[in-house]
PDB file of C-alpha atoms and ligand atoms in Angstrom:
ATOM      1  CA  MET A 548     109.039 129.007 119.957  1.00 78.00           C
ATOM      2  CA  ASN A 549     112.379 127.084 120.097  1.00 83.00           C
ATOM      3  CA  ALA A 550     113.216 124.029 118.091  1.00 84.00           C
ATOM      4  CA  ALA A 551     112.687 121.591 121.017  1.00 89.00           C
ATOM      5  CA  LEU A 552     109.040 122.835 121.438  1.00 89.00           C
ATOM      6  CA  LEU A 553     108.433 122.697 117.637  1.00 89.00           C
ATOM      7  CA  ASN A 554     109.683 119.168 117.651  1.00 91.00           C
ATOM      8  CA  ARG A 555     107.028 118.177 120.273  1.00 93.00           C
ATOM      9  CA  PHE A 556     104.346 119.752 118.105  1.00 94.00           C
ATOM     10  CA  ALA A 557     105.805 118.079 115.048  1.00 93.00           C
ATOM     11  CA  ASP A 558     105.743 114.623 116.714  1.00 94.00           C
ATOM     12  CA  ILE A 559     102.118 115.093 117.620  1.00 95.00           C
ATOM     13  CA  ALA A 560     101.259 116.243 114.055  1.00 94.00           C
ATOM     14  CA  TYR A 561     103.032 113.296 112.611  1.00 94.00           C
ATOM     15  CA  ALA A 562     101.660 110.665 114.963  1.00 95.00           C
ATOM     16  CA  ARG A 563      98.052 111.909 114.702  1.00 94.00           C
ATOM     17  CA  ALA A 564      97.827 112.921 111.026  1.00 94.00           C
ATOM     18  CA  GLY A 565     100.990 111.938 109.190  1.00 94.00           C
ATOM     19  CA  ILE A 566     101.718 115.558 108.699  1.00 93.00           C
ATOM     20  CA  ARG A 567     105.417 116.560 108.575  1.00 91.00           C
ATOM     21  CA  LEU A 568     106.013 119.993 110.131  1.00 87.00           C
ATOM     22  CA  ARG A 569     109.328 120.980 108.708  1.00 78.00           C
ATOM     23  CA  ASP A 570     112.120 122.855 110.452  1.00 74.00           C
ATOM     24  CA  GLY A 571     111.819 126.645 110.088  1.00 75.00           C
ATOM     25  CA  LYS A 572     108.073 126.503 110.691  1.00 78.00           C
ATOM     26  CA  GLU A 573     108.428 127.803 114.270  1.00 82.00           C
ATOM     27  CA  ALA A 574     106.847 131.175 113.600  1.00 85.00           C
ATOM     28  CA  LEU A 575     103.885 129.676 111.704  1.00 84.00           C
ATOM     29  CA  VAL A 576     103.166 127.067 114.261  1.00 87.00           C
ATOM     30  CA  SER A 577     103.607 129.556 117.016  1.00 89.00           C
ATOM     31  CA  ALA A 578     101.111 131.984 115.487  1.00 90.00           C
ATOM     32  CA  ARG A 579      98.472 129.316 114.837  1.00 89.00           C
ATOM     33  CA  VAL A 580      98.875 127.576 118.153  1.00 92.00           C
ATOM     34  CA  GLY A 581      98.868 130.908 119.905  1.00 93.00           C
ATOM     35  CA  LYS A 582      95.327 131.504 118.595  1.00 91.00           C
ATOM     36  CA  ARG A 583      94.178 128.259 120.036  1.00 92.00           C
ATOM     37  CA  MET A 584      95.898 128.934 123.400  1.00 94.00           C
ATOM     38  CA  ARG A 585      94.067 132.323 123.710  1.00 95.00           C
ATOM     39  CA  ALA A 586      90.782 130.531 123.125  1.00 93.00           C
ATOM     40  CA  LEU A 587      91.653 128.165 125.941  1.00 95.00           C
ATOM     41  CA  GLU A 588      92.976 130.980 128.021  1.00 96.00           C
ATOM     42  CA  LEU A 589      96.367 129.301 128.413  1.00 95.00           C
ATOM     43  CA  GLU A 590      99.516 131.369 128.736  1.00 94.00           C
ATOM     44  CA  ARG A 591     102.303 128.800 128.710  1.00 94.00           C
ATOM     45  CA  ILE A 592     102.973 126.760 125.597  1.00 93.00           C
ATOM     46  CA  GLU A 593     104.040 123.858 127.841  1.00 94.00           C
ATOM     47  CA  ASP A 594     100.439 123.775 129.273  1.00 95.00           C
ATOM     48  CA  TYR A 595      99.118 123.486 125.760  1.00 96.00           C
ATOM     49  CA  LEU A 596     101.507 120.668 124.900  1.00 95.00           C
ATOM     50  CA  ALA A 597     100.532 118.947 128.165  1.00 95.00           C
ATOM     51  CA  ILE A 598      96.968 118.799 126.970  1.00 96.00           C
ATOM     52  CA  LEU A 599      97.965 117.500 123.582  1.00 96.00           C
ATOM     53  CA  GLU A 600     100.256 114.847 125.083  1.00 94.00           C
ATOM     54  CA  GLY A 601      97.897 113.913 127.969  1.00 93.00           C
ATOM     55  CA  PRO A 602      95.274 111.297 128.425  1.00 91.00           C
ATOM     56  CA  GLU A 603      92.289 113.656 127.375  1.00 88.00           C
ATOM     57  CA  ALA A 604      94.149 114.738 124.063  1.00 93.00           C
ATOM     58  CA  ASP A 605      91.663 113.387 121.544  1.00 91.00           C
ATOM     59  CA  GLN A 606      89.218 116.335 121.616  1.00 91.00           C
ATOM     60  CA  GLU A 607      91.960 119.002 121.480  1.00 94.00           C
ATOM     61  CA  ILE A 608      93.895 117.195 118.728  1.00 95.00           C
ATOM     62  CA  VAL A 609      90.997 118.022 116.315  1.00 92.00           C
ATOM     63  CA  TYR A 610      91.481 121.716 116.991  1.00 92.00           C
ATOM     64  CA  PHE A 611      95.248 121.469 116.891  1.00 94.00           C
ATOM     65  CA  LEU A 612      95.140 119.819 113.444  1.00 92.00           C
ATOM     66  CA  ASP A 613      92.657 122.470 112.313  1.00 89.00           C
ATOM     67  CA  ALA A 614      95.138 125.135 113.390  1.00 89.00           C
ATOM     68  CA  ILE A 615      98.235 123.720 111.727  1.00 88.00           C
ATOM     69  CA  SER A 616      96.785 122.374 108.479  1.00 85.00           C
ATOM     70  CA  THR A 617      97.070 124.251 105.260  1.00 86.00           C
ATOM     71  CA  ASN A 618      93.720 124.486 103.586  1.00 90.00           C
ATOM     72  CA  PHE A 619      94.395 126.401 100.358  1.00 95.00           C
ATOM     73  CA  THR A 620      92.021 125.340  97.553  1.00 97.00           C
ATOM     74  CA  SER A 621      89.942 126.882  94.797  1.00 98.00           C
ATOM     75  CA  PHE A 622      87.169 126.067  92.397  1.00 98.00           C
ATOM     76  CA  LEU A 623      88.479 124.527  89.133  1.00 98.00           C
ATOM     77  CA  ARG A 624      92.007 124.226  90.581  1.00 98.00           C
ATOM     78  CA  GLU A 625      94.266 122.395  88.112  1.00 98.00           C
ATOM     79  CA  PRO A 626      91.509 122.524  85.548  1.00 98.00           C
ATOM     80  CA  ASP A 627      92.904 119.885  83.024  1.00 98.00           C
ATOM     81  CA  HIS A 628      91.958 117.248  85.701  1.00 98.00           C
ATOM     82  CA  PHE A 629      88.260 118.190  85.265  1.00 98.00           C
ATOM     83  CA  VAL A 630      88.508 117.799  81.429  1.00 98.00           C
ATOM     84  CA  ARG A 631      89.918 114.291  81.930  1.00 98.00           C
ATOM     85  CA  PHE A 632      87.276 113.496  84.610  1.00 98.00           C
ATOM     86  CA  ALA A 633      84.422 114.596  82.229  1.00 98.00           C
ATOM     87  CA  GLU A 634      85.806 112.169  79.653  1.00 98.00           C
ATOM     88  CA  LEU A 635      85.968 109.441  82.199  1.00 98.00           C
ATOM     89  CA  VAL A 636      82.311 110.020  83.270  1.00 98.00           C
ATOM     90  CA  GLN A 637      81.246 110.180  79.573  1.00 98.00           C
ATOM     91  CA  THR A 638      82.978 106.898  78.775  1.00 98.00           C
ATOM     92  CA  LYS A 639      81.464 105.115  81.636  1.00 98.00           C
ATOM     93  CA  LEU A 640      77.923 106.367  80.751  1.00 98.00           C
ATOM     94  CA  GLU A 641      78.484 105.232  77.167  1.00 98.00           C
ATOM     95  CA  ALA A 642      79.437 101.873  78.457  1.00 98.00           C
ATOM     96  CA  GLY A 643      76.032 101.638  80.229  1.00 98.00           C
ATOM     97  CA  GLN A 644      77.296 102.259  83.827  1.00 98.00           C
ATOM     98  CA  ARG A 645      74.458 103.811  85.820  1.00 98.00           C
ATOM     99  CA  ARG A 646      76.059 103.882  89.375  1.00 98.00           C
ATOM    100  CA  LEU A 647      79.086 106.190  89.898  1.00 98.00           C
ATOM    101  CA  ARG A 648      81.121 106.638  93.105  1.00 98.00           C
ATOM    102  CA  PHE A 649      83.732 109.348  93.499  1.00 98.00           C
ATOM    103  CA  TRP A 650      85.985 110.208  96.427  1.00 98.00           C
ATOM    104  CA  CYS A 651      87.500 113.604  97.116  1.00 98.00           C
ATOM    105  CA  ALA A 652      90.119 112.662  99.710  1.00 98.00           C
ATOM    106  CA  ALA A 653      91.207 116.092 101.100  1.00 97.00           C
ATOM    107  CA  SER A 654      88.240 118.188 100.298  1.00 98.00           C
ATOM    108  CA  SER A 655      89.094 121.288 102.413  1.00 97.00           C
ATOM    109  CA  THR A 656      86.418 123.967 102.270  1.00 98.00           C
ATOM    110  CA  GLY A 657      84.438 122.246  99.465  1.00 98.00           C
ATOM    111  CA  GLU A 658      85.526 123.947  96.308  1.00 98.00           C
ATOM    112  CA  GLU A 659      87.108 120.741  94.971  1.00 98.00           C
ATOM    113  CA  PRO A 660      84.153 118.365  95.558  1.00 99.00           C
ATOM    114  CA  TYR A 661      81.658 120.893  94.215  1.00 98.00           C
ATOM    115  CA  THR A 662      83.774 121.292  91.089  1.00 98.00           C
ATOM    116  CA  ILE A 663      83.744 117.548  90.710  1.00 98.00           C
ATOM    117  CA  ALA A 664      79.961 117.681  91.229  1.00 98.00           C
ATOM    118  CA  MET A 665      79.417 120.437  88.691  1.00 98.00           C
ATOM    119  CA  THR A 666      81.559 118.485  86.141  1.00 98.00           C
ATOM    120  CA  ALA A 667      79.768 115.227  86.690  1.00 98.00           C
ATOM    121  CA  ALA A 668      76.260 116.785  86.717  1.00 98.00           C
ATOM    122  CA  GLU A 669      76.907 118.481  83.389  1.00 98.00           C
ATOM    123  CA  VAL A 670      78.035 115.193  81.761  1.00 98.00           C
ATOM    124  CA  ILE A 671      75.254 113.142  83.287  1.00 98.00           C
ATOM    125  CA  GLY A 672      72.484 115.658  82.431  1.00 98.00           C
ATOM    126  CA  GLU A 673      68.998 114.100  82.644  1.00 97.00           C
ATOM    127  CA  ARG A 674      70.155 110.470  82.576  1.00 98.00           C
ATOM    128  CA  ASP A 675      68.874 108.274  85.384  1.00 98.00           C
ATOM    129  CA  VAL A 676      72.207 107.757  87.144  1.00 98.00           C
ATOM    130  CA  ASP A 677      72.855 107.127  90.797  1.00 98.00           C
ATOM    131  CA  TRP A 678      76.012 109.142  91.468  1.00 98.00           C
ATOM    132  CA  ARG A 679      77.650 110.152  94.756  1.00 98.00           C
ATOM    133  CA  ILE A 680      80.769 112.035  95.890  1.00 98.00           C
ATOM    134  CA  LEU A 681      82.259 111.356  99.270  1.00 98.00           C
ATOM    135  CA  ALA A 682      84.307 114.402 100.304  1.00 98.00           C
ATOM    136  CA  THR A 683      86.622 113.854 103.361  1.00 98.00           C
ATOM    137  CA  ASP A 684      89.133 115.903 105.319  1.00 97.00           C
ATOM    138  CA  ILE A 685      90.727 115.758 108.703  1.00 95.00           C
ATOM    139  CA  SER A 686      89.756 119.299 109.700  1.00 93.00           C
ATOM    140  CA  THR A 687      86.317 119.726 111.154  1.00 92.00           C
ATOM    141  CA  ARG A 688      86.610 123.562 110.568  1.00 92.00           C
ATOM    142  CA  VAL A 689      86.971 123.160 106.803  1.00 95.00           C
ATOM    143  CA  LEU A 690      84.363 120.449 106.695  1.00 96.00           C
ATOM    144  CA  SER A 691      81.714 122.708 108.217  1.00 97.00           C
ATOM    145  CA  VAL A 692      82.426 125.440 105.712  1.00 97.00           C
ATOM    146  CA  ALA A 693      82.189 122.864 102.999  1.00 98.00           C
ATOM    147  CA  GLU A 694      78.897 121.514 104.323  1.00 98.00           C
ATOM    148  CA  ALA A 695      77.422 125.027 104.452  1.00 98.00           C
ATOM    149  CA  GLY A 696      78.354 125.443 100.763  1.00 98.00           C
ATOM    150  CA  VAL A 697      78.218 129.249 100.914  1.00 98.00           C
ATOM    151  CA  TYR A 698      81.008 131.236  99.256  1.00 98.00           C
ATOM    152  CA  ASP A 699      82.044 134.866  98.963  1.00 97.00           C
ATOM    153  CA  ASP A 700      81.981 136.405  95.576  1.00 96.00           C
ATOM    154  CA  PRO A 701      85.855 136.432  95.014  1.00 96.00           C
ATOM    155  CA  VAL A 702      85.960 132.595  95.749  1.00 97.00           C
ATOM    156  CA  LEU A 703      83.703 132.051  92.830  1.00 97.00           C
ATOM    157  CA  GLU A 704      85.937 134.048  90.485  1.00 97.00           C
ATOM    158  CA  PRO A 705      87.377 130.874  88.619  1.00 97.00           C
ATOM    159  CA  VAL A 706      83.785 129.664  87.944  1.00 98.00           C
ATOM    160  CA  PRO A 707      82.506 130.713  84.517  1.00 97.00           C
ATOM    161  CA  ARG A 708      79.394 132.819  84.535  1.00 95.00           C
ATOM    162  CA  ALA A 709      77.191 130.113  82.966  1.00 96.00           C
ATOM    163  CA  GLN A 710      78.238 127.540  85.635  1.00 96.00           C
ATOM    164  CA  ARG A 711      77.721 130.110  88.375  1.00 96.00           C
ATOM    165  CA  GLU A 712      74.252 130.854  87.192  1.00 96.00           C
ATOM    166  CA  ARG A 713      73.311 127.275  86.953  1.00 97.00           C
ATOM    167  CA  TRP A 714      74.823 125.846  90.102  1.00 98.00           C
ATOM    168  CA  PHE A 715      74.779 128.703  92.669  1.00 98.00           C
ATOM    169  CA  THR A 716      72.123 131.014  94.138  1.00 97.00           C
ATOM    170  CA  LYS A 717      72.884 134.538  95.226  1.00 95.00           C
ATOM    171  CA  MET A 718      72.029 134.835  98.877  1.00 94.00           C
ATOM    172  CA  ALA A 719      69.639 137.661  99.919  1.00 89.00           C
ATOM    173  CA  ALA A 720      72.330 139.108 102.299  1.00 88.00           C
ATOM    174  CA  GLY A 721      75.843 139.743 101.108  1.00 86.00           C
ATOM    175  CA  GLY A 722      78.913 139.875 103.344  1.00 86.00           C
ATOM    176  CA  PRO A 723      81.916 142.152 103.819  1.00 89.00           C
ATOM    177  CA  ARG A 724      83.458 140.777 100.568  1.00 85.00           C
ATOM    178  CA  GLY A 725      80.302 141.425  98.454  1.00 90.00           C
ATOM    179  CA  PRO A 726      77.613 139.012  97.334  1.00 94.00           C
ATOM    180  CA  ARG A 727      77.555 135.515  98.709  1.00 97.00           C
ATOM    181  CA  TRP A 728      76.576 132.439  96.765  1.00 97.00           C
ATOM    182  CA  ALA A 729      75.014 129.114  97.961  1.00 98.00           C
ATOM    183  CA  VAL A 730      75.582 125.888  96.138  1.00 98.00           C
ATOM    184  CA  ALA A 731      72.376 124.698  94.522  1.00 98.00           C
ATOM    185  CA  PRO A 732      70.649 121.785  96.244  1.00 97.00           C
ATOM    186  CA  ALA A 733      70.688 119.920  92.919  1.00 96.00           C
ATOM    187  CA  LEU A 734      74.409 119.680  93.340  1.00 97.00           C
ATOM    188  CA  LYS A 735      74.666 119.409  97.035  1.00 98.00           C
ATOM    189  CA  GLN A 736      72.489 116.482  97.336  1.00 98.00           C
ATOM    190  CA  HIS A 737      75.217 114.388  95.581  1.00 98.00           C
ATOM    191  CA  VAL A 738      77.971 115.262  97.988  1.00 98.00           C
ATOM    192  CA  THR A 739      78.468 113.828 101.483  1.00 98.00           C
ATOM    193  CA  PHE A 740      81.055 115.263 103.842  1.00 98.00           C
ATOM    194  CA  LYS A 741      82.863 113.209 106.538  1.00 98.00           C
ATOM    195  CA  ARG A 742      85.898 113.565 108.687  1.00 96.00           C
ATOM    196  CA  LEU A 743      88.596 111.025 107.711  1.00 97.00           C
ATOM    197  CA  ASN A 744      92.259 110.809 108.387  1.00 96.00           C
ATOM    198  CA  LEU A 745      94.300 109.835 105.382  1.00 97.00           C
ATOM    199  CA  ALA A 746      97.205 108.734 107.562  1.00 96.00           C
ATOM    200  CA  THR A 747      95.293 105.766 109.029  1.00 95.00           C
ATOM    201  CA  PRO A 748      94.203 103.318 106.273  1.00 94.00           C
ATOM    202  CA  PRO A 749      92.526 100.991 105.597  1.00 94.00           C
ATOM    203  CA  PHE A 750      89.595 103.328 104.898  1.00 97.00           C
ATOM    204  CA  PRO A 751      86.032 102.472 105.653  1.00 96.00           C
ATOM    205  CA  MET A 752      84.594 102.760 102.200  1.00 95.00           C
ATOM    206  CA  LYS A 753      83.597  99.700 100.276  1.00 92.00           C
ATOM    207  CA  GLY A 754      84.505 100.635  96.721  1.00 91.00           C
ATOM    208  CA  PRO A 755      84.829 100.204  93.897  1.00 98.00           C
ATOM    209  CA  LEU A 756      85.375 103.826  93.252  1.00 98.00           C
ATOM    210  CA  ASP A 757      85.263 105.257  89.778  1.00 98.00           C
ATOM    211  CA  ALA A 758      87.557 108.245  90.430  1.00 98.00           C
ATOM    212  CA  VAL A 759      89.505 109.545  93.323  1.00 98.00           C
ATOM    213  CA  PHE A 760      90.916 113.065  93.804  1.00 98.00           C
ATOM    214  CA  CYS A 761      93.675 113.058  96.322  1.00 98.00           C
ATOM    215  CA  ARG A 762      95.346 116.351  95.420  1.00 98.00           C
ATOM    216  CA  ASN A 763      97.779 118.594  97.207  1.00 97.00           C
ATOM    217  CA  VAL A 764      97.775 116.699 100.440  1.00 96.00           C
ATOM    218  CA  MET A 765     100.570 114.083 100.008  1.00 96.00           C
ATOM    219  CA  ILE A 766     102.984 117.050  99.998  1.00 92.00           C
ATOM    220  CA  TYR A 767     102.459 117.222 103.832  1.00 92.00           C
ATOM    221  CA  PHE A 768     103.221 113.496 104.218  1.00 94.00           C
ATOM    222  CA  ASP A 769     106.544 111.450 104.136  1.00 93.00           C
ATOM    223  CA  GLN A 770     107.094 108.411 101.978  1.00 95.00           C
ATOM    224  CA  PRO A 771     105.859 105.759 104.590  1.00 96.00           C
ATOM    225  CA  VAL A 772     102.538 107.685 105.023  1.00 96.00           C
ATOM    226  CA  ARG A 773     102.202 108.264 101.286  1.00 97.00           C
ATOM    227  CA  GLN A 774     102.877 104.589 100.625  1.00 98.00           C
ATOM    228  CA  GLN A 775     100.109 103.454 102.926  1.00 97.00           C
ATOM    229  CA  LEU A 776      97.718 106.082 101.560  1.00 98.00           C
ATOM    230  CA  ILE A 777      98.271 105.079  97.997  1.00 98.00           C
ATOM    231  CA  ALA A 778      97.984 101.379  98.768  1.00 98.00           C
ATOM    232  CA  GLY A 779      94.604 102.181 100.648  1.00 97.00           C
ATOM    233  CA  ILE A 780      93.330 104.132  97.646  1.00 98.00           C
ATOM    234  CA  GLU A 781      94.509 101.511  95.162  1.00 97.00           C
ATOM    235  CA  ARG A 782      92.476  98.812  96.938  1.00 97.00           C
ATOM    236  CA  LEU A 783      89.278 100.810  96.420  1.00 97.00           C
ATOM    237  CA  LEU A 784      89.628 101.611  92.777  1.00 98.00           C
ATOM    238  CA  ALA A 785      87.505 100.182  90.005  1.00 98.00           C
ATOM    239  CA  PRO A 786      89.664  98.517  87.191  1.00 97.00           C
ATOM    240  CA  ASP A 787      88.852 101.491  84.852  1.00 97.00           C
ATOM    241  CA  ALA A 788      89.094 104.260  87.521  1.00 98.00           C
ATOM    242  CA  ILE A 789      91.337 107.310  87.663  1.00 98.00           C
ATOM    243  CA  LEU A 790      93.270 108.628  90.442  1.00 98.00           C
ATOM    244  CA  PHE A 791      94.103 112.412  90.338  1.00 98.00           C
ATOM    245  CA  ILE A 792      96.924 113.796  92.522  1.00 98.00           C
ATOM    246  CA  GLY A 793      98.154 117.349  92.709  1.00 97.00           C
ATOM    247  CA  HIS A 794     100.261 118.728  89.847  1.00 97.00           C
ATOM    248  CA  SER A 795     103.249 119.092  92.108  1.00 95.00           C
ATOM    249  CA  GLU A 796     103.002 115.524  93.439  1.00 96.00           C
ATOM    250  CA  THR A 797     104.157 112.126  92.140  1.00 96.00           C
ATOM    251  CA  LEU A 798     103.803 108.499  92.894  1.00 97.00           C
ATOM    252  CA  SER A 799     107.401 107.768  91.811  1.00 94.00           C
ATOM    253  CA  GLY A 800     109.351 105.867  94.405  1.00 95.00           C
ATOM    254  CA  LEU A 801     106.248 104.320  95.816  1.00 97.00           C
ATOM    255  CA  ASP A 802     105.406 100.552  95.517  1.00 97.00           C
ATOM    256  CA  THR A 803     102.264 100.701  93.412  1.00 97.00           C
ATOM    257  CA  GLN A 804     100.689  98.989  90.494  1.00 96.00           C
ATOM    258  CA  LEU A 805      99.157 102.317  89.375  1.00 98.00           C
ATOM    259  CA  ARG A 806     100.519 103.651  86.054  1.00 96.00           C
ATOM    260  CA  ALA A 807     100.743 107.260  84.999  1.00 97.00           C
ATOM    261  CA  LEU A 808      98.482 108.191  82.129  1.00 97.00           C
ATOM    262  CA  LYS A 809     100.226 111.597  82.416  1.00 95.00           C
ATOM    263  CA  PRO A 810     101.740 113.354  85.253  1.00 95.00           C
ATOM    264  CA  SER A 811      99.370 113.468  88.214  1.00 98.00           C
ATOM    265  CA  VAL A 812      96.779 111.260  86.466  1.00 98.00           C
ATOM    266  CA  TYR A 813      96.959 107.496  87.363  1.00 98.00           C
ATOM    267  CA  ALA A 814      95.007 104.372  86.470  1.00 98.00           C
ATOM    268  CA  PRO A 815      95.121 100.735  87.708  1.00 97.00           C
ATOM    269  CA  ARG A 816      97.045  98.539  85.419  1.00 90.00           C
ATOM    270  CA  SER A 817      94.875  96.426  83.172  1.00 75.00           C
ATOM    271  CA  ASP A 818      94.858  92.743  84.289  1.00 60.00           C
ATOM    272  CA  SER A 819      97.037  91.567  81.459  1.00 50.00           C
ATOM    273  CA  THR A 820      99.857  93.931  82.539  1.00 51.00           C
ATOM    274  CA  ARG A 821      99.555  93.433  86.265  1.00 52.00           C
ATOM    275  CA  THR A 822     102.460  91.834  88.093  1.00 51.00           C
ATOM    276  CA  PRO A 823     101.641  89.721  91.148  1.00 49.00           C
ATOM    277  CA  GLY A 824     101.971  91.447  94.451  1.00 44.00           C
ATOM    278  CA  ARG A 825     100.431  93.961  96.739  1.00 43.00           C
ATOM    279  CA  GLY A 826      97.809  96.153  95.123  1.00 39.00           C
ATOM    280  CA  GLN A 827      96.387  93.227  93.118  1.00 38.00           C
ATOM    281  CA  THR A 828      92.860  92.476  94.118  1.00 36.00           C
ATOM    282  CA  SER A 829      91.283  89.129  93.314  1.00 31.00           C
TER     283      SER A 829
HETATM  284  C1  SAM B1682      96.154 122.301 100.575  1.00 79.28           C
HETATM  285  S1  SAM B1682      94.594 121.539 100.991  1.00 79.28           S
HETATM  286  C2  SAM B1682      94.160 120.809  99.404  1.00 79.28           C
HETATM  287  C3  SAM B1682      92.666 120.858  99.168  1.00 79.28           C
HETATM  288  C4  SAM B1682      92.306 120.251  97.842  1.00 79.28           C
HETATM  289  N1  SAM B1682      92.543 118.872  97.768  1.00 79.28           N
HETATM  290  C5  SAM B1682      92.901 120.899  96.704  1.00 79.28           C
HETATM  291  O1  SAM B1682      93.700 120.356  95.947  1.00 79.28           O
HETATM  292  O2  SAM B1682      92.588 122.138  96.370  1.00 79.28           O
HETATM  293  C6  SAM B1682      95.085 120.129 101.961  1.00 79.28           C
HETATM  294  C7  SAM B1682      93.933 119.559 102.851  1.00 79.28           C
HETATM  295  O3  SAM B1682      94.318 118.302 103.350  1.00 79.28           O
HETATM  296  C8  SAM B1682      93.837 118.178 104.629  1.00 79.28           C
HETATM  297  N2  SAM B1682      94.611 117.192 105.384  1.00 79.28           N
HETATM  298  C9  SAM B1682      95.864 117.317 105.897  1.00 79.28           C
HETATM  299  N3  SAM B1682      96.236 116.191 106.540  1.00 79.28           N
HETATM  300  C10 SAM B1682      95.263 115.277 106.422  1.00 79.28           C
HETATM  301  C11 SAM B1682      95.008 114.017 106.825  1.00 79.28           C
HETATM  302  N4  SAM B1682      95.947 113.288 107.583  1.00 79.28           N
HETATM  303  N5  SAM B1682      93.941 113.393 106.542  1.00 79.28           N
HETATM  304  C12 SAM B1682      92.886 114.056 105.843  1.00 79.28           C
HETATM  305  N6  SAM B1682      93.047 115.324 105.376  1.00 79.28           N
HETATM  306  C13 SAM B1682      94.242 115.937 105.656  1.00 79.28           C
HETATM  307  C14 SAM B1682      93.879 119.633 105.251  1.00 79.28           C
HETATM  308  O4  SAM B1682      93.016 119.716 106.306  1.00 79.28           O
HETATM  309  C15 SAM B1682      93.495 120.453 103.990  1.00 79.28           C
HETATM  310  O5  SAM B1682      92.187 120.743 103.890  1.00 79.28           O
END
């Protein structure tokens, strides 16, 4: 694929999902798009671009974005976040809060929202608490894996044995990679998956949200898309909420009232320290 063709794919990815396909990604895009073209029995890349740029593009865009997005994730990824999250849940319960709302904003194949769910469930225990996790992603392919909630044995490797036994059931039939594990209904019932594009705020949720995980997705966006995204999240946060971003990400350079509790962990400014301006809710 030459640079001019890559640019056309890059323009579509940016316009539709805020994703920046960087120069040098020709081989990667070509391999991924090639798979999709074979499925559509198209031989010329220009014919595929014509579909993506044409009036009937909306349906194919979903598959295109599935093909180009990077979905790497794992259970208990960046584990210190879950220690901090458990403390947040504990603090809220001790303060008498009995309704908790969490958003996992780029949930990929589900490992992250189910880790959030395991963590919350273990802190909440038998208390009568109404708690829910909304897990969203732009890719319908990863969302359907997440919704199924069935994982190969190696995927569960980061999950300690006690948690595995408590929150997963071994399926009767294994797969080519050994035993398969299904997320327990007791966990699953708290997680709802929906398709949502982070590049097009405002988001449809009402808030206030008690915690938001928006990790390892901003790296694919440029500053204007990040700025809108963070402003959209900020509007939804409860005053004592926490926003987790990926360890390799930062909010520095963005216009936001959120303050870093430590790198990659952010909280709204308390009212007394807020400065007037965008991000302040009344
Ligand atoms: C590298 S994965 C990160 C998954 C998880 N948050 C983690 O940290 O392990 C990035 C995810 O962001 C999703 N994504 C990319 N662009 C998006 C957009 N515009 N809106 C919503 N999700 C997007 C991808 O489909 C992918 O599942």
